[in-house]
């Protein structure tokens, strides 16, 4: 149970170090943000976050703490996604050591749209909301199932698959359909 270790370390640190009471009022927002991150991370047994989730994490970090380093990091990751994970208007699933491959799945599109909305809310740069709209529309084109009235996990073009499923169950992270619904709700 790794989460228990994190909480024990926080409590021991609080008992060992003297509390600088004069600094407490100015650090409350940052402390709450970090405790929320630790709690959320300890509840999610996710091995790896989607790349776009890092944008959201840093964007929310800036919104809570107003530390411009978080905003800059979120924008740099957003730029990285556009430069390395988007080819010919479509997203790719993986990037490693300069190699990009595998067509993006529903999760990639949904979390990227959410990340770009978060970036817009953090920077007020219209480019991000425009990109969220572009990839949101592309998500409908590639993944929407008119018969099932929900999204497929894989794009129509991935004909080599035996079956295309509809991700509907949320686990440690939201399913692609849940993330897509939330993205469209936020764009409305």
mmCIF file of C-alpha atoms in Angstrom:
data_model
loop_
_atom_site.group_PDB
_atom_site.id
_atom_site.type_symbol
_atom_site.label_atom_id
_atom_site.label_comp_id
_atom_site.label_asym_id
_atom_site.label_seq_id
_atom_site.Cartn_x
_atom_site.Cartn_y
_atom_site.Cartn_z
ATOM 1 C CA UNK A 1 0.000 0.000 0.000
ATOM 2 C CA UNK A 2 2.238 2.843 -1.230
ATOM 3 C CA UNK A 3 -0.301 5.516 -0.297
ATOM 4 C CA UNK A 4 0.137 4.723 3.378
ATOM 5 C CA UNK A 5 3.868 5.392 3.099
ATOM 6 C CA UNK A 6 3.249 8.842 1.624
ATOM 7 C CA UNK A 7 0.869 9.813 4.408
ATOM 8 C CA UNK A 8 3.239 8.507 7.098
ATOM 9 C CA UNK A 9 6.082 10.558 5.603
ATOM 10 C CA UNK A 10 3.901 13.695 5.611
ATOM 11 C CA UNK A 11 2.906 13.184 9.259
ATOM 12 C CA UNK A 12 6.458 12.447 10.420
ATOM 13 C CA UNK A 13 7.728 15.513 8.557
ATOM 14 C CA UNK A 14 5.082 17.671 10.240
ATOM 15 C CA UNK A 15 6.131 16.409 13.695
ATOM 16 C CA UNK A 16 9.890 16.779 13.148
ATOM 17 C CA UNK A 17 10.050 20.219 11.538
ATOM 18 C CA UNK A 18 8.978 23.260 13.515
ATOM 19 C CA UNK A 19 5.966 24.933 11.937
ATOM 20 C CA UNK A 20 6.745 28.480 10.678
ATOM 21 C CA UNK A 21 3.432 29.998 11.746
ATOM 22 C CA UNK A 22 4.112 33.345 10.054
ATOM 23 C CA UNK A 23 4.287 31.629 6.650
ATOM 24 C CA UNK A 24 1.111 29.561 7.086
ATOM 25 C CA UNK A 25 -1.421 32.108 5.719
ATOM 26 C CA UNK A 26 0.533 32.537 2.470
ATOM 27 C CA UNK A 27 1.001 28.832 1.860
ATOM 28 C CA UNK A 28 -2.478 27.495 2.540
ATOM 29 C CA UNK A 29 -3.549 27.297 -1.125
ATOM 30 C CA UNK A 30 -0.379 25.512 -2.197
ATOM 31 C CA UNK A 31 -0.586 23.113 0.734
ATOM 32 C CA UNK A 32 -4.195 22.231 -0.036
ATOM 33 C CA UNK A 33 -3.280 21.693 -3.688
ATOM 34 C CA UNK A 34 -0.390 19.367 -2.839
ATOM 35 C CA UNK A 35 -2.458 17.397 -0.313
ATOM 36 C CA UNK A 36 -5.214 16.978 -2.907
ATOM 37 C CA UNK A 37 -2.663 15.733 -5.444
ATOM 38 C CA UNK A 38 -1.223 13.252 -2.955
ATOM 39 C CA UNK A 39 -4.690 12.024 -2.003
ATOM 40 C CA UNK A 40 -5.798 11.644 -5.634
ATOM 41 C CA UNK A 41 -2.569 9.901 -6.589
ATOM 42 C CA UNK A 42 -2.829 7.526 -3.644
ATOM 43 C CA UNK A 43 -6.359 6.505 -4.666
ATOM 44 C CA UNK A 44 -5.503 5.752 -8.290
ATOM 45 C CA UNK A 45 -3.588 2.564 -9.042
ATOM 46 C CA UNK A 46 -2.630 3.860 -12.474
ATOM 47 C CA UNK A 47 0.756 2.800 -13.772
ATOM 48 C CA UNK A 48 1.096 5.634 -16.245
ATOM 49 C CA UNK A 49 -0.803 8.866 -16.800
ATOM 50 C CA UNK A 50 -1.891 9.849 -20.306
ATOM 51 C CA UNK A 51 0.489 12.520 -21.650
ATOM 52 C CA UNK A 52 -2.272 15.105 -21.732
ATOM 53 C CA UNK A 53 -2.963 14.579 -18.011
ATOM 54 C CA UNK A 54 0.340 16.265 -17.246
ATOM 55 C CA UNK A 55 -0.951 19.408 -18.944
ATOM 56 C CA UNK A 56 -4.029 19.314 -16.732
ATOM 57 C CA UNK A 57 -1.971 18.725 -13.577
ATOM 58 C CA UNK A 58 0.319 21.690 -14.217
ATOM 59 C CA UNK A 59 -2.552 23.927 -15.378
ATOM 60 C CA UNK A 60 -4.472 23.203 -12.187
ATOM 61 C CA UNK A 61 -1.269 23.724 -10.205
ATOM 62 C CA UNK A 62 -1.035 27.249 -11.601
ATOM 63 C CA UNK A 63 -4.726 27.954 -11.005
ATOM 64 C CA UNK A 64 -4.368 26.996 -7.340
ATOM 65 C CA UNK A 65 -0.935 28.419 -6.501
ATOM 66 C CA UNK A 66 -0.545 31.167 -9.137
ATOM 67 C CA UNK A 67 3.051 29.998 -9.548
ATOM 68 C CA UNK A 68 3.865 30.847 -13.177
ATOM 69 C CA UNK A 69 6.267 27.903 -13.457
ATOM 70 C CA UNK A 70 3.258 25.568 -13.519
ATOM 71 C CA UNK A 71 1.585 27.590 -16.283
ATOM 72 C CA UNK A 72 4.790 27.580 -18.325
ATOM 73 C CA UNK A 73 5.239 23.829 -17.850
ATOM 74 C CA UNK A 74 1.640 23.172 -18.928
ATOM 75 C CA UNK A 75 2.112 25.290 -22.071
ATOM 76 C CA UNK A 76 5.419 23.550 -22.903
ATOM 77 C CA UNK A 77 3.780 20.134 -22.634
ATOM 78 C CA UNK A 78 0.870 21.359 -24.780
ATOM 79 C CA UNK A 79 3.363 22.543 -27.402
ATOM 80 C CA UNK A 80 5.150 19.188 -27.171
ATOM 81 C CA UNK A 81 1.870 17.351 -27.789
ATOM 82 C CA UNK A 82 1.176 19.449 -30.891
ATOM 83 C CA UNK A 83 4.722 19.145 -32.245
ATOM 84 C CA UNK A 84 5.246 15.442 -31.533
ATOM 85 C CA UNK A 85 1.911 13.709 -31.041
ATOM 86 C CA UNK A 86 -0.198 15.315 -33.804
ATOM 87 C CA UNK A 87 0.423 14.362 -37.427
ATOM 88 C CA UNK A 88 -1.797 15.471 -40.303
ATOM 89 C CA UNK A 89 -4.498 16.609 -37.890
ATOM 90 C CA UNK A 90 -4.678 13.324 -35.997
ATOM 91 C CA UNK A 91 -3.200 12.301 -32.662
ATOM 92 C CA UNK A 92 -0.789 9.460 -32.113
ATOM 93 C CA UNK A 93 -0.747 7.190 -29.090
ATOM 94 C CA UNK A 94 2.976 6.884 -28.331
ATOM 95 C CA UNK A 95 6.165 8.888 -28.569
ATOM 96 C CA UNK A 96 9.499 7.589 -27.390
ATOM 97 C CA UNK A 97 13.003 8.754 -28.239
ATOM 98 C CA UNK A 98 11.847 10.636 -31.313
ATOM 99 C CA UNK A 99 9.710 7.772 -32.642
ATOM 100 C CA UNK A 100 5.971 8.375 -32.998
ATOM 101 C CA UNK A 101 3.613 5.536 -33.742
ATOM 102 C CA UNK A 102 0.228 3.902 -33.180
ATOM 103 C CA UNK A 103 -2.878 5.839 -34.095
ATOM 104 C CA UNK A 104 -4.475 7.684 -31.205
ATOM 105 C CA UNK A 105 -7.289 5.994 -29.311
ATOM 106 C CA UNK A 106 -10.416 7.597 -27.890
ATOM 107 C CA UNK A 107 -8.659 8.211 -24.551
ATOM 108 C CA UNK A 108 -5.864 10.114 -26.284
ATOM 109 C CA UNK A 109 -8.328 12.455 -27.957
ATOM 110 C CA UNK A 110 -10.616 12.919 -24.943
ATOM 111 C CA UNK A 111 -7.804 13.671 -22.485
ATOM 112 C CA UNK A 112 -6.072 15.954 -24.995
ATOM 113 C CA UNK A 113 -9.276 17.952 -25.498
ATOM 114 C CA UNK A 114 -9.648 18.272 -21.720
ATOM 115 C CA UNK A 115 -5.991 19.300 -21.389
ATOM 116 C CA UNK A 116 -6.340 21.990 -24.047
ATOM 117 C CA UNK A 117 -9.440 23.362 -22.301
ATOM 118 C CA UNK A 118 -7.429 23.493 -19.059
ATOM 119 C CA UNK A 119 -4.614 25.267 -20.901
ATOM 120 C CA UNK A 120 -7.034 27.845 -22.256
ATOM 121 C CA UNK A 121 -8.454 28.430 -18.764
ATOM 122 C CA UNK A 122 -4.899 28.867 -17.480
ATOM 123 C CA UNK A 123 -3.357 31.014 -20.241
ATOM 124 C CA UNK A 124 -6.432 32.551 -21.947
ATOM 125 C CA UNK A 125 -4.677 31.839 -25.244
ATOM 126 C CA UNK A 126 -7.449 31.182 -27.786
ATOM 127 C CA UNK A 127 -5.190 28.760 -29.661
ATOM 128 C CA UNK A 128 -5.826 26.109 -27.003
ATOM 129 C CA UNK A 129 -9.615 26.321 -27.100
ATOM 130 C CA UNK A 130 -9.423 26.271 -30.896
ATOM 131 C CA UNK A 131 -7.301 23.109 -30.787
ATOM 132 C CA UNK A 132 -9.721 21.564 -28.281
ATOM 133 C CA UNK A 133 -12.516 22.216 -30.772
ATOM 134 C CA UNK A 134 -10.521 20.762 -33.695
ATOM 135 C CA UNK A 135 -9.663 17.551 -31.842
ATOM 136 C CA UNK A 136 -13.169 17.332 -30.356
ATOM 137 C CA UNK A 137 -14.649 17.357 -33.863
ATOM 138 C CA UNK A 138 -12.012 14.879 -35.055
ATOM 139 C CA UNK A 139 -12.958 12.613 -32.150
ATOM 140 C CA UNK A 140 -16.546 12.471 -33.434
ATOM 141 C CA UNK A 141 -15.375 11.746 -36.979
ATOM 142 C CA UNK A 142 -13.039 8.942 -35.963
ATOM 143 C CA UNK A 143 -14.771 7.246 -33.032
ATOM 144 C CA UNK A 144 -18.522 7.962 -32.916
ATOM 145 C CA UNK A 145 -20.878 5.001 -33.318
ATOM 146 C CA UNK A 146 -24.240 6.152 -34.681
ATOM 147 C CA UNK A 147 -25.849 2.813 -33.850
ATOM 148 C CA UNK A 148 -24.631 2.576 -30.267
ATOM 149 C CA UNK A 149 -24.810 6.331 -29.625
ATOM 150 C CA UNK A 150 -21.420 6.306 -27.951
ATOM 151 C CA UNK A 151 -17.752 6.292 -28.873
ATOM 152 C CA UNK A 152 -15.659 3.310 -29.918
ATOM 153 C CA UNK A 153 -12.263 2.922 -28.260
ATOM 154 C CA UNK A 154 -10.497 2.528 -31.635
ATOM 155 C CA UNK A 155 -10.957 4.574 -34.797
ATOM 156 C CA UNK A 156 -12.925 3.395 -37.815
ATOM 157 C CA UNK A 157 -9.698 3.179 -39.805
ATOM 158 C CA UNK A 158 -8.321 0.451 -37.531
ATOM 159 C CA UNK A 159 -9.855 -2.363 -39.564
ATOM 160 C CA UNK A 160 -7.284 -4.940 -38.453
ATOM 161 C CA UNK A 161 -9.006 -5.277 -35.069
ATOM 162 C CA UNK A 162 -11.299 -8.238 -34.465
ATOM 163 C CA UNK A 163 -13.784 -6.026 -32.600
ATOM 164 C CA UNK A 164 -14.092 -2.403 -31.601
ATOM 165 C CA UNK A 165 -15.330 -1.964 -28.034
ATOM 166 C CA UNK A 166 -17.238 0.865 -26.381
ATOM 167 C CA UNK A 167 -15.342 1.793 -23.198
ATOM 168 C CA UNK A 168 -18.025 2.499 -20.612
ATOM 169 C CA UNK A 169 -16.592 1.513 -17.238
ATOM 170 C CA UNK A 170 -14.649 4.022 -15.219
ATOM 171 C CA UNK A 171 -11.810 2.713 -13.108
ATOM 172 C CA UNK A 172 -8.829 4.494 -11.626
ATOM 173 C CA UNK A 173 -9.123 6.885 -14.539
ATOM 174 C CA UNK A 174 -12.275 7.789 -16.482
ATOM 175 C CA UNK A 175 -13.190 5.734 -19.539
ATOM 176 C CA UNK A 176 -12.796 7.338 -22.939
ATOM 177 C CA UNK A 177 -16.560 7.840 -23.192
ATOM 178 C CA UNK A 178 -16.721 9.542 -19.787
ATOM 179 C CA UNK A 179 -13.756 11.786 -20.571
ATOM 180 C CA UNK A 180 -15.256 12.659 -23.981
ATOM 181 C CA UNK A 181 -18.621 13.515 -22.399
ATOM 182 C CA UNK A 182 -16.901 15.723 -19.837
ATOM 183 C CA UNK A 183 -14.850 17.411 -22.581
ATOM 184 C CA UNK A 184 -17.960 18.228 -24.623
ATOM 185 C CA UNK A 185 -19.754 19.458 -21.518
ATOM 186 C CA UNK A 186 -16.880 21.840 -20.773
ATOM 187 C CA UNK A 187 -16.742 23.058 -24.381
ATOM 188 C CA UNK A 188 -20.490 23.789 -24.503
#
